[in-house]
Coordinates of C-alpha atoms and ligand atoms in Angstrom, one line a residue:
X22 CA 18.5 -23.5 20.2
X23 CA 18.0 -24.3 16.5
X24 CA 19.6 -22.0 14.0
X25 CA 17.6 -19.0 12.9
X26 CA 16.6 -18.4 9.2
X27 CA 19.3 -16.7 7.3
X28 CA 18.4 -17.3 3.7
X29 CA 15.0 -17.5 2.1
X30 CA 14.6 -18.7 -1.5
X31 CA 11.5 -17.7 -3.4
X32 CA 10.8 -20.1 -6.2
X33 CA 8.7 -18.5 -9.0
X34 CA 8.5 -14.9 -10.3
X35 CA 4.8 -14.3 -11.0
X36 CA 2.7 -11.9 -9.0
X37 CA 3.1 -14.1 -5.9
X38 CA 6.9 -14.3 -6.2
X39 CA 7.5 -10.6 -6.7
X40 CA 5.0 -9.6 -4.1
X41 CA 6.9 -11.9 -1.6
X42 CA 10.2 -10.4 -2.7
X43 CA 9.0 -6.8 -2.4
X44 CA 7.3 -7.2 1.0
X45 CA 9.8 -9.4 2.7
X46 CA 12.8 -7.2 1.5
X47 CA 11.1 -4.3 3.3
X48 CA 10.0 -5.9 6.5
X49 CA 12.7 -8.5 7.3
X50 CA 16.1 -7.5 8.7
X51 CA 18.3 -7.2 5.6
X52 CA 21.6 -7.4 7.5
X53 CA 20.7 -10.8 8.8
X54 CA 18.6 -12.3 6.1
X55 CA 19.2 -12.9 2.4
X56 CA 16.5 -13.2 -0.2
X57 CA 16.9 -15.0 -3.6
X58 CA 14.2 -15.3 -6.2
X59 CA 14.5 -18.0 -8.9
X60 CA 12.2 -17.5 -12.0
X61 CA 12.1 -19.6 -15.1
X62 CA 12.7 -17.9 -18.5
X63 CA 10.8 -20.8 -20.1
X64 CA 7.7 -21.3 -17.9
X65 CA 5.2 -18.4 -18.2
X66 CA 3.1 -16.9 -15.5
X67 CA -0.7 -17.4 -15.4
X68 CA -0.9 -13.9 -16.9
X69 CA -4.3 -12.9 -15.4
X70 CA -5.2 -11.3 -12.1
X71 CA -6.1 -7.7 -12.8
X72 CA -8.7 -6.8 -10.2
X73 CA -8.1 -6.3 -6.5
X74 CA -9.9 -5.4 -3.3
X75 CA -9.2 -2.5 -0.8
X76 CA -6.8 -4.2 1.6
X77 CA -4.2 -4.0 -1.2
X78 CA -3.5 -0.5 0.0
X79 CA -2.3 -1.9 3.2
X80 CA 0.1 -4.1 1.3
X81 CA 1.3 -1.2 -0.9
X82 CA 2.0 0.9 2.2
X83 CA 3.9 -2.0 3.8
X84 CA 6.0 -2.3 0.7
X85 CA 6.5 1.4 0.5
X86 CA 4.8 1.9 -2.9
X87 CA 4.0 5.4 -4.2
X88 CA 0.4 5.2 -5.6
X89 CA 0.9 7.5 -8.6
X90 CA 4.0 5.8 -9.7
X91 CA 2.4 2.3 -9.3
X92 CA -0.7 3.4 -11.2
X93 CA 1.5 4.7 -14.1
X94 CA 3.7 1.7 -14.2
X95 CA 0.8 -0.8 -14.3
X96 CA -1.7 1.1 -16.5
X97 CA -3.9 1.0 -13.4
X98 CA -7.4 2.3 -12.9
X99 CA -9.4 2.6 -9.7
X100 CA -12.1 0.2 -8.6
X101 CA -15.0 1.1 -6.4
X102 CA -16.8 -2.3 -6.5
X103 CA -18.2 -5.0 -8.8
X104 CA -21.3 -4.7 -10.9
X105 CA -23.1 -8.1 -11.1
X106 CA -25.3 -8.3 -14.2
X107 CA -27.9 -11.1 -14.8
X108 CA -26.9 -13.0 -11.6
X109 CA -30.4 -13.0 -10.1
X110 CA -32.2 -13.3 -13.5
X111 CA -31.5 -11.9 -17.0
X112 CA -31.8 -8.1 -17.0
X113 CA -31.1 -7.7 -13.3
X114 CA -28.1 -5.7 -12.0
X115 CA -26.7 -4.9 -8.6
X116 CA -23.5 -3.7 -7.3
X117 CA -21.2 -4.9 -4.5
X118 CA -19.6 -1.5 -3.7
X119 CA -16.7 -1.1 -1.4
X120 CA -16.9 0.9 1.8
X121 CA -20.2 1.1 3.6
X122 CA -23.7 2.5 3.2
X123 CA -24.2 5.4 5.6
X124 CA -23.0 5.2 9.2
X125 CA -24.3 3.3 12.2
X126 CA -26.9 5.3 14.2
X127 CA -26.9 4.9 18.0
X128 CA -24.7 1.9 17.5
X129 CA -27.3 0.2 15.3
X130 CA -26.3 -0.6 11.7
X131 CA -27.5 1.9 9.1
X132 CA -29.3 -0.8 7.1
X133 CA -31.4 -1.8 10.1
X134 CA -33.0 1.6 10.2
X135 CA -33.4 1.5 6.4
X136 CA -35.1 -1.9 6.7
X137 CA -37.5 -0.4 9.3
X138 CA -38.3 2.5 7.0
X139 CA -38.8 0.1 4.1
X140 CA -41.2 -2.0 6.1
X141 CA -43.2 1.3 6.6
X142 CA -43.3 1.8 2.8
X143 CA -40.1 3.8 2.1
X144 CA -39.0 2.9 -1.4
X145 CA -35.5 4.6 -1.7
X146 CA -32.9 1.8 -2.4
X147 CA -30.0 1.3 0.0
X148 CA -27.7 2.0 -2.9
X149 CA -28.7 5.7 -2.7
X150 CA -26.8 5.8 0.6
X151 CA -23.7 4.0 -0.7
X152 CA -21.3 6.7 -1.9
X153 CA -19.0 4.2 -3.7
X154 CA -21.9 2.9 -5.8
X155 CA -23.1 6.5 -6.6
X156 CA -19.6 7.4 -7.8
X157 CA -19.2 4.2 -9.8
X158 CA -22.5 4.6 -11.5
X159 CA -21.6 8.2 -12.5
X160 CA -18.1 7.2 -13.7
X161 CA -16.5 9.3 -10.9
X162 CA -13.9 8.7 -8.3
X163 CA -12.7 10.1 -5.0
X164 CA -10.6 9.0 -2.1
X165 CA -11.8 8.3 1.5
X166 CA -11.7 11.1 4.0
X167 CA -10.1 10.6 7.4
X168 CA -12.8 12.9 8.9
X169 CA -15.5 10.6 10.3
X170 CA -18.1 13.4 9.8
X171 CA -17.5 13.5 6.0
X172 CA -19.6 11.2 3.8
X173 CA -16.3 10.4 2.1
X174 CA -15.2 8.6 5.2
X175 CA -17.5 5.7 4.1
X176 CA -15.5 5.2 0.9
X177 CA -12.9 2.5 0.2
X178 CA -11.3 1.6 -3.1
X179 CA -8.9 -0.8 -4.9
X180 CA -7.2 -1.0 -8.3
X181 CA -7.4 -2.7 -11.6
X182 CA -3.9 -3.2 -13.2
X183 CA -2.0 -5.2 -15.8
X184 CA -0.8 -8.3 -13.9
X185 CA 2.4 -8.7 -15.9
X186 CA 3.3 -5.0 -15.4
X187 CA 2.6 -5.3 -11.7
X188 CA 5.1 -8.2 -11.3
X189 CA 7.7 -6.2 -13.3
X190 CA 7.1 -3.1 -11.2
X191 CA 7.5 -5.0 -8.0
X192 CA 10.8 -6.3 -9.3
X193 CA 12.1 -2.8 -9.7
X194 CA 11.4 -2.3 -6.0
X195 CA 12.7 -5.6 -4.7
X196 CA 16.0 -5.8 -6.6
X197 CA 17.5 -2.5 -5.4
X198 CA 16.6 -3.7 -1.8
X199 CA 19.0 -6.6 -2.3
X200 CA 16.9 -9.4 -3.6
X201 CA 19.1 -11.6 -5.8
X202 CA 17.3 -12.8 -9.0
X203 CA 18.3 -16.1 -10.6
X204 CA 16.9 -16.7 -14.0
X205 CA 16.7 -20.5 -14.3
X206 CA 14.2 -23.4 -14.3
X207 CA 14.1 -25.5 -11.2
X208 CA 14.5 -29.1 -12.3
X209 CA 14.3 -30.8 -8.9
X210 CA 13.8 -30.2 -5.2
X211 CA 16.1 -31.9 -2.7
X212 CA 15.0 -32.9 0.8
X213 CA 17.2 -33.4 3.8
X214 CA 16.9 -37.1 4.6
X215 CA 17.3 -36.5 8.3
X216 CA 14.3 -34.3 8.9
X217 CA 12.4 -34.1 5.5
X218 CA 12.9 -30.3 5.2
X219 CA 13.9 -28.9 1.8
X220 CA 17.7 -28.4 1.6
X221 CA 18.1 -27.0 -1.9
X222 CA 16.7 -26.7 -5.4
X223 CA 18.5 -28.1 -8.4
X224 CA 18.4 -25.9 -11.5
X225 CA 18.1 -27.2 -15.1
X226 CA 21.7 -26.1 -15.8
X227 CA 23.0 -28.2 -12.9
X228 CA 23.5 -25.4 -10.4
X229 CA 21.9 -25.6 -7.0
X230 CA 20.5 -23.0 -4.7
X231 CA 20.6 -23.8 -1.0
X232 CA 18.3 -22.1 1.5
X233 CA 17.0 -22.3 5.1
X234 CA 13.4 -21.5 4.0
X235 CA 11.6 -21.8 0.6
X236 CA 8.6 -19.9 -0.6
X237 CA 6.8 -21.8 -3.3
X238 CA 5.4 -19.3 -5.8
X239 CA 5.4 -21.7 -8.8
X240 CA 1.7 -21.2 -9.5
X241 CA -0.6 -24.2 -10.2
X242 CA 2.5 -26.4 -10.6
X243 CA 3.1 -26.2 -6.8
X244 CA 6.6 -27.6 -7.4
X245 CA 7.7 -27.6 -3.8
X246 CA 4.6 -27.8 -1.6
X247 CA 2.8 -30.3 -3.8
X248 CA 5.3 -32.2 -6.0
X249 CA 8.2 -32.4 -3.5
X250 CA 6.4 -32.4 -0.1
X251 CA 3.1 -34.0 -1.2
X252 CA 0.9 -31.8 0.8
X253 CA -2.7 -32.7 -0.2
X254 CA -5.2 -30.4 -2.0
X255 CA -8.7 -30.1 -0.6
X256 CA -11.1 -29.9 -3.5
X257 CA -14.0 -27.5 -3.2
X258 CA -15.4 -27.9 -6.7
X259 CA -18.6 -29.6 -5.4
X260 CA -19.5 -26.1 -4.2
X261 CA -17.6 -24.0 -6.7
X262 CA -17.6 -26.1 -9.8
X263 CA -16.1 -23.6 -12.3
X264 CA -12.9 -25.2 -13.5
X265 CA -11.9 -23.4 -16.7
X266 CA -11.4 -19.9 -17.9
X267 CA -10.8 -18.3 -21.3
X268 CA -9.3 -14.9 -21.3
X269 CA -8.7 -12.3 -24.0
X270 CA -7.7 -8.6 -24.0
X271 CA -9.7 -6.1 -26.1
X272 CA -9.1 -2.6 -27.3
X273 CA -10.2 0.2 -25.1
X274 CA -13.2 1.9 -26.6
X275 CA -14.2 4.5 -24.0
X276 CA -13.0 6.0 -20.7
X277 CA -12.4 3.3 -18.1
X278 CA -15.1 2.8 -15.6
X279 CA -14.1 2.5 -11.9
X280 CA -15.6 -0.9 -11.3
X281 CA -15.3 -4.5 -12.5
X282 CA -18.3 -6.0 -14.3
X283 CA -19.2 -9.7 -13.7
X284 CA -22.0 -10.9 -16.1
X285 CA -23.6 -14.2 -15.5
X286 CA -23.5 -16.6 -18.6
X287 CA -25.1 -19.9 -19.2
X288 CA -22.2 -21.9 -17.6
X289 CA -20.5 -19.3 -15.4
X290 CA -19.7 -15.7 -15.7
X291 CA -17.7 -13.2 -17.7
X292 CA -15.4 -10.5 -16.3
X293 CA -14.7 -7.1 -17.9
X294 CA -11.9 -5.0 -16.4
X295 CA -11.1 -1.6 -17.8
X296 CA -7.4 -0.7 -17.7
X297 CA -5.9 2.5 -19.1
X298 CA -4.5 0.9 -22.2
X299 CA -6.9 -2.0 -22.8
X300 CA -9.8 -4.0 -21.4
X301 CA -9.3 -7.4 -19.8
X302 CA -12.0 -10.0 -20.4
X303 CA -12.6 -13.6 -19.5
X304 CA -15.2 -16.2 -19.2
X305 CA -15.0 -18.5 -16.1
X306 CA -17.0 -21.6 -16.8
X307 CA -17.9 -25.2 -15.8
X308 CA -16.6 -27.7 -18.3
X309 CA -19.6 -30.0 -17.7
X310 CA -22.0 -27.3 -19.0
X311 CA -20.1 -25.8 -22.0
X312 CA -17.1 -26.8 -24.1
X313 CA -14.0 -24.7 -24.7
X314 CA -15.1 -23.6 -28.3
X315 CA -18.5 -22.5 -27.2
X316 CA -17.0 -20.6 -24.2
X317 CA -14.5 -18.8 -26.4
X318 CA -17.3 -17.9 -28.9
X319 CA -19.5 -16.5 -26.1
X320 CA -16.6 -14.4 -24.8
X321 CA -15.6 -13.1 -28.2
X322 CA -19.2 -12.2 -29.0
X323 CA -19.5 -10.2 -25.8
X324 CA -16.4 -7.9 -26.0
X325 CA -16.9 -4.1 -26.2
X326 CA -13.9 -3.6 -28.5
X327 CA -11.7 -5.6 -30.9
X328 CA -9.9 -8.6 -29.5
X329 CA -6.2 -7.9 -29.3
X330 CA -5.0 -11.5 -29.1
X331 CA -6.1 -15.1 -29.4
X332 CA -8.2 -16.4 -26.5
X333 CA -6.1 -18.2 -23.9
X334 CA -7.5 -21.1 -21.9
X335 CA -6.8 -21.9 -18.3
X336 CA -7.7 -24.9 -16.1
X337 CA -8.0 -24.9 -12.4
X338 CA -9.6 -26.8 -9.4
X339 CA -11.1 -24.7 -6.7
X340 CA -9.8 -25.6 -3.3
X341 CA -6.8 -25.2 -1.0
X342 CA -3.8 -26.9 0.4
X343 CA -4.7 -27.6 4.0
X344 CA -1.1 -27.2 5.0
X345 CA 0.2 -24.4 2.8
X346 CA 3.0 -24.0 5.4
X347 CA 4.9 -27.2 6.2
X348 CA 8.4 -27.9 7.4
X349 CA 10.5 -25.1 5.9
X350 CA 8.2 -24.3 3.0
X351 CA 5.5 -21.7 2.6
X352 CA 3.2 -21.8 -0.4
X353 CA 1.9 -18.5 -1.6
X354 CA -0.3 -17.7 -4.6
X355 CA -1.8 -20.4 -6.8
X356 CA 0.5 -23.1 -5.4
X357 CA -1.4 -22.7 -2.1
X358 CA -4.9 -23.0 -3.5
X359 CA -7.3 -21.2 -5.7
X360 CA -10.8 -19.6 -5.3
X361 CA -12.1 -18.4 -8.6
X362 CA -11.8 -14.7 -9.3
X363 CA -15.4 -13.7 -8.7
X364 CA -14.6 -11.3 -5.8
X365 CA -11.0 -10.7 -6.9
X366 CA -9.5 -12.3 -3.8
X367 CA -6.4 -14.2 -5.0
X368 CA -4.0 -11.3 -4.9
X369 CA -5.4 -10.5 -1.5
X370 CA -4.6 -14.0 -0.4
X371 CA -1.0 -13.6 -1.5
X372 CA -0.7 -10.4 0.7
X373 CA -2.5 -12.0 3.5
X374 CA -0.3 -15.1 3.4
X375 CA 2.9 -12.9 3.4
X376 CA 1.7 -10.6 6.2
X377 CA 0.7 -13.6 8.4
X378 CA 4.0 -15.3 7.6
X379 CA 5.9 -12.2 8.7
X380 CA 3.7 -12.1 11.9
X381 CA 4.5 -15.8 12.7
X382 CA 8.0 -15.8 11.3
X383 CA 9.6 -19.2 11.9
X384 CA 12.0 -19.4 14.8
X385 CA 14.0 -22.0 13.0
X386 CA 13.7 -24.1 9.8
X387 CA 11.1 -26.4 11.2
X388 CA 8.8 -24.6 13.5
X389 CA 5.5 -26.6 13.6
X390 CA 3.8 -24.5 16.3
X391 CA 4.1 -21.3 14.2
X392 CA 3.2 -23.3 11.1
X393 CA 0.0 -24.7 12.7
X394 CA -1.1 -21.2 13.9
X395 CA -0.5 -19.8 10.4
X396 CA -2.4 -22.6 8.7
X397 CA -5.4 -22.1 10.9
X398 CA -5.5 -18.4 10.3
X399 CA -5.3 -18.8 6.6
X400 CA -7.9 -21.6 6.6
X401 CA -10.5 -19.5 8.4
X402 CA -10.1 -16.6 6.0
X403 CA -10.4 -19.0 3.0
X404 CA -13.5 -20.6 4.3
X405 CA -15.2 -17.2 4.8
X406 CA -14.5 -16.2 1.3
X407 CA -15.5 -19.6 -0.1
X408 CA -19.0 -19.2 1.6
X409 CA -19.2 -15.6 0.2
X410 CA -18.5 -16.9 -3.3
X411 CA -21.0 -19.7 -3.1
X412 CA -23.7 -17.3 -2.0
X413 CA -23.5 -15.5 -5.4
X414 CA -24.2 -18.6 -7.3
X415 CA -26.7 -20.2 -4.9
X416 CA -29.1 -17.3 -4.4
X417 CA -30.2 -17.1 -8.0
X418 CA -33.6 -17.2 -9.7
X419 CA -32.5 -18.3 -13.2
X420 CA -35.0 -21.1 -13.3
X421 CA -34.7 -23.4 -16.3
X422 CA -31.0 -22.7 -16.8
X423 CA -29.4 -26.1 -16.1
X424 CA -26.2 -24.8 -14.5
X425 CA -28.0 -22.2 -12.4
X426 CA -30.7 -24.7 -11.4
X427 CA -27.8 -27.0 -10.2
X428 CA -26.3 -24.1 -8.1
X429 CA -29.6 -23.1 -6.6
X430 CA -30.5 -26.7 -5.5
X431 CA -27.1 -27.7 -4.2
X432 CA -26.3 -28.2 -0.5
X433 CA -24.2 -25.3 0.8
X434 CA -21.8 -25.5 3.7
X435 CA -23.5 -25.4 7.1
X436 CA -21.6 -22.2 7.8
X437 CA -23.2 -20.5 4.8
X438 CA -26.7 -21.9 5.5
X439 CA -26.6 -20.4 8.9
X440 CA -25.6 -17.0 7.6
X441 CA -28.5 -17.0 5.0
X442 CA -30.9 -18.1 7.8
X443 CA -29.8 -15.2 10.0
X444 CA -30.1 -12.7 7.3
X445 CA -33.6 -14.0 6.3
X446 CA -34.8 -13.9 9.9
X447 CA -33.5 -10.5 11.1
X448 CA -31.5 -8.8 8.4
X449 CA -28.3 -9.6 10.3
X450 CA -25.1 -9.6 8.3
X451 CA -22.6 -9.7 11.2
X452 CA -21.2 -13.2 11.3
X453 CA -18.4 -15.1 13.2
X454 CA -14.8 -14.7 12.0
X455 CA -15.7 -11.9 9.7
X456 CA -12.1 -11.2 8.6
X457 CA -12.0 -10.0 5.0
X458 CA -15.6 -9.6 3.9
X459 CA -17.6 -7.8 6.6
X460 CA -21.1 -6.7 7.3
X461 CA -21.4 -4.2 4.3
X462 CA -20.0 -6.8 1.9
X463 CA -22.4 -9.5 2.9
X464 CA -25.2 -7.0 3.0
X465 CA -24.5 -5.9 -0.6
X466 CA -24.5 -9.4 -2.0
X467 CA -27.4 -10.8 0.2
X468 CA -29.7 -7.9 -0.8
X469 CA -28.3 -7.8 -4.3
X470 CA -29.1 -11.5 -4.8
X471 CA -32.6 -10.8 -3.4
X472 CA -32.3 -12.7 -0.2
X473 CA -35.1 -10.9 1.6
X474 CA -35.1 -10.4 5.4
X475 CA -38.4 -11.0 7.2
X476 CA -37.5 -8.6 10.0
X477 CA -34.8 -6.2 11.3
X478 CA -32.7 -5.5 14.4
X479 CA -35.4 -4.6 17.1
X480 CA -33.1 -1.8 18.4
X481 CA -33.9 0.1 15.2
X482 CA -37.5 0.4 16.5
X483 CA -36.4 3.2 18.8
X484 CA -37.3 6.8 17.9
X485 CA -39.9 8.5 15.7
X486 CA -40.3 7.2 12.2
X487 CA -40.8 10.6 10.6
X488 CA -37.6 11.9 12.2
X489 CA -35.7 8.9 10.9
X490 CA -37.1 9.4 7.5
X491 CA -36.1 13.1 7.5
X492 CA -32.5 12.1 8.5
X493 CA -32.4 9.6 5.7
X494 CA -33.7 12.0 3.1
X495 CA -31.0 14.6 4.2
X496 CA -28.3 11.9 4.0
X497 CA -29.4 10.9 0.6
X498 CA -29.1 14.5 -0.7
X499 CA -25.6 14.8 0.8
X500 CA -24.5 11.6 -0.8
X501 CA -25.9 12.7 -4.2
X502 CA -24.2 16.1 -3.9
X503 CA -20.9 14.6 -2.8
X504 CA -21.0 12.2 -5.8
X505 CA -21.8 15.0 -8.3
X506 CA -18.9 17.1 -6.9
X507 CA -16.3 14.3 -7.3
X508 CA -14.0 14.3 -10.3
X509 CA -14.6 12.1 -13.3
X510 CA -12.6 8.9 -13.0
X511 CA -10.6 9.6 -16.2
X512 CA -9.9 13.2 -15.1
X513 CA -8.7 11.9 -11.7
X514 CA -6.4 9.3 -13.5
X515 CA -5.0 11.9 -15.9
X516 CA -4.2 14.3 -13.0
X517 CA -2.6 11.4 -11.0
X518 CA -0.6 10.6 -14.1
X519 CA 0.5 14.2 -14.3
X520 CA 1.3 14.2 -10.5
X521 CA -1.2 16.9 -9.6
X522 CA -3.8 15.2 -7.4
X523 CA -3.9 16.1 -3.7
X524 CA -3.8 12.7 -2.0
X525 CA -5.9 12.1 1.1
X526 CA -7.8 15.4 0.8
X527 CA -11.0 15.5 2.8
Ligands
FAD5 C1 -8.9 -17.0 -14.8 C2 -8.2 -16.4 -13.6 C3 -8.5 -15.0 -13.3 C4 -7.9 -14.4 -12.3 N1 -8.3 -13.1 -11.9 C5 -7.8 -12.6 -10.8 C6 -8.2 -11.3 -10.4 O1 -9.0 -10.6 -11.1 N2 -7.8 -10.8 -9.2 C7 -6.9 -11.5 -8.4 O2 -6.6 -11.1 -7.3 N3 -6.5 -12.7 -8.8 C8 -6.9 -13.3 -10.0 N4 -6.4 -14.5 -10.4 C9 -5.4 -15.1 -9.6 C10 -4.0 -14.5 -10.0 O3 -3.8 -14.6 -11.3 C11 -2.9 -15.2 -9.2 O4 -3.3 -15.3 -7.8 C12 -1.6 -14.4 -9.3 O5 -1.3 -14.1 -10.6 C13 -0.5 -15.2 -8.7 O6 -0.1 -16.2 -9.5 P1 1.3 -17.0 -9.0 O7 2.4 -16.0 -8.9 O8 0.9 -17.8 -7.9 O9 1.5 -17.9 -10.3 P2 2.1 -17.7 -11.8 O10 1.6 -16.3 -12.3 O11 1.6 -18.8 -12.6 O12 3.6 -17.6 -11.6 C14 4.4 -18.8 -11.4 C15 5.8 -18.5 -11.5 O13 6.5 -19.7 -11.2 C16 7.6 -19.9 -12.1 N5 7.9 -21.3 -12.2 C17 7.0 -22.3 -12.4 N6 7.7 -23.5 -12.4 C18 9.0 -23.2 -12.3 C19 10.2 -23.9 -12.2 N7 10.2 -25.2 -12.4 N8 11.3 -23.2 -12.1 C20 11.4 -21.9 -11.9 N9 10.3 -21.1 -12.0 C21 9.1 -21.8 -12.1 C22 7.0 -19.3 -13.4 O14 8.0 -19.0 -14.4 C23 6.3 -18.1 -12.9 O15 7.2 -17.0 -12.8 C24 -7.0 -15.1 -11.5 C25 -6.6 -16.4 -11.8 C26 -7.2 -17.0 -12.9 C27 -6.8 -18.5 -13.2

């Protein structure tokens, strides 16, 4: 039998590197497995990545993170969803809230009953039944209830945080658990000539670090998986053409809101993320449609506080490495691929990669069976999210705006075309392989982007219409009351900071 893995070397110390160190140091047997992290003092991190999605709570639990401590350490705020401004047309706004609207009735999705009511002239928007959206709109925050009868059981939430502080915080967790940190730049990667696996990395000062397994967290450089192992990159920019971003922090001018804002611009979109100590801003754009100076000027003209630094430019190509696990190397983070941050999914992909890696941990240095399984699982999740992102751009009505016309008229992947057709035909938002984004997420964006269903689930035709309407009106009132009774986001944060919130209260 081939020798088991005894030493894992993580190359890179950005968000991906330290997430890998923090998680693996908690889940792998420390008495039999060593972890070393090499990070360069000279090569910076990408320095963005401030918004997350709810599964991060699973990661935090797996690492053993205390929420209050983590929020304090990272200047964190809560996130209940994303507000999309001007995506359908200028002046339009909708939200993709986390959690779900109402609860299924007789096993039939809540929104199917709502569609039936709407067909009969009911004008109350679905958002009135979505507690996360109500809370977000009112600047309030609350945690989900484990009691299925409570309206709060429909809630889910994530975080905004300072990316640099997050990596530093994870380091304070990983190092005491035995992760050895080496501060050095990797100058070269050496392969074993007998089997093509990586044998060691050579540092700029001449030292070498040997390992059985290597985790490439070197960001867009992809030093090991790309440069040394030559794994190809599949380019998805024909569907998601944004290839630049310009980012700038600005001064905080008001209490942080518990949602991210994504505002459509002429050649892309702008994010605004409220942290406790500052606001993160950026313009994600397509270089064919706007130049860097114009993009920076647009960004700076649309801040809600004074800029705190010079604008920083980033370049990327949307796509993925089809084999992000190959031989004795796992690529995690930007080295494995990149989907633009419209739905804040990159940090999620880091945790997903690490969790799937742990679930298919290599039996030996080169374990192609486990690697193939891993690559397939990661690929399916990425394709789902790719389709979800394309939908935002494609279903627009910004007629006469060249970039938006291009996105509306482009051919979308068959997998997305089928989803849109299903939704248009019968309001169905349950699709195959729905791993990360599920029915409520697709529903929010399909309806938000004004993709209109012609019909609804026929099972929602059961029962008397006036009874259903009464039930809906009562639910709406309960949602409104629950939202009004919830603490203001800032008060919740202050109490969390002071250590006086009751966590998990119903
Ligand atoms: C514009 C933009 C906005 C984004 N917004 C979000 C968001 O809101 N939410 C989200 O989830 N994600 C977001 N992301 C993605 C997120 O920033 C990344 O997924 C995350 O920061 C992980 O980056 P990384 O650790 O892979 O790479 P990096 O942060 O670039 O870290 C690379 C590390 O490798 C080290 N390194 C590189 N070369 C060497 C070498 N030769 N020797 C030694 N060390 C080396 C560097 O020193 C550094 O420590 C965004 C990305 C972009 C581009």
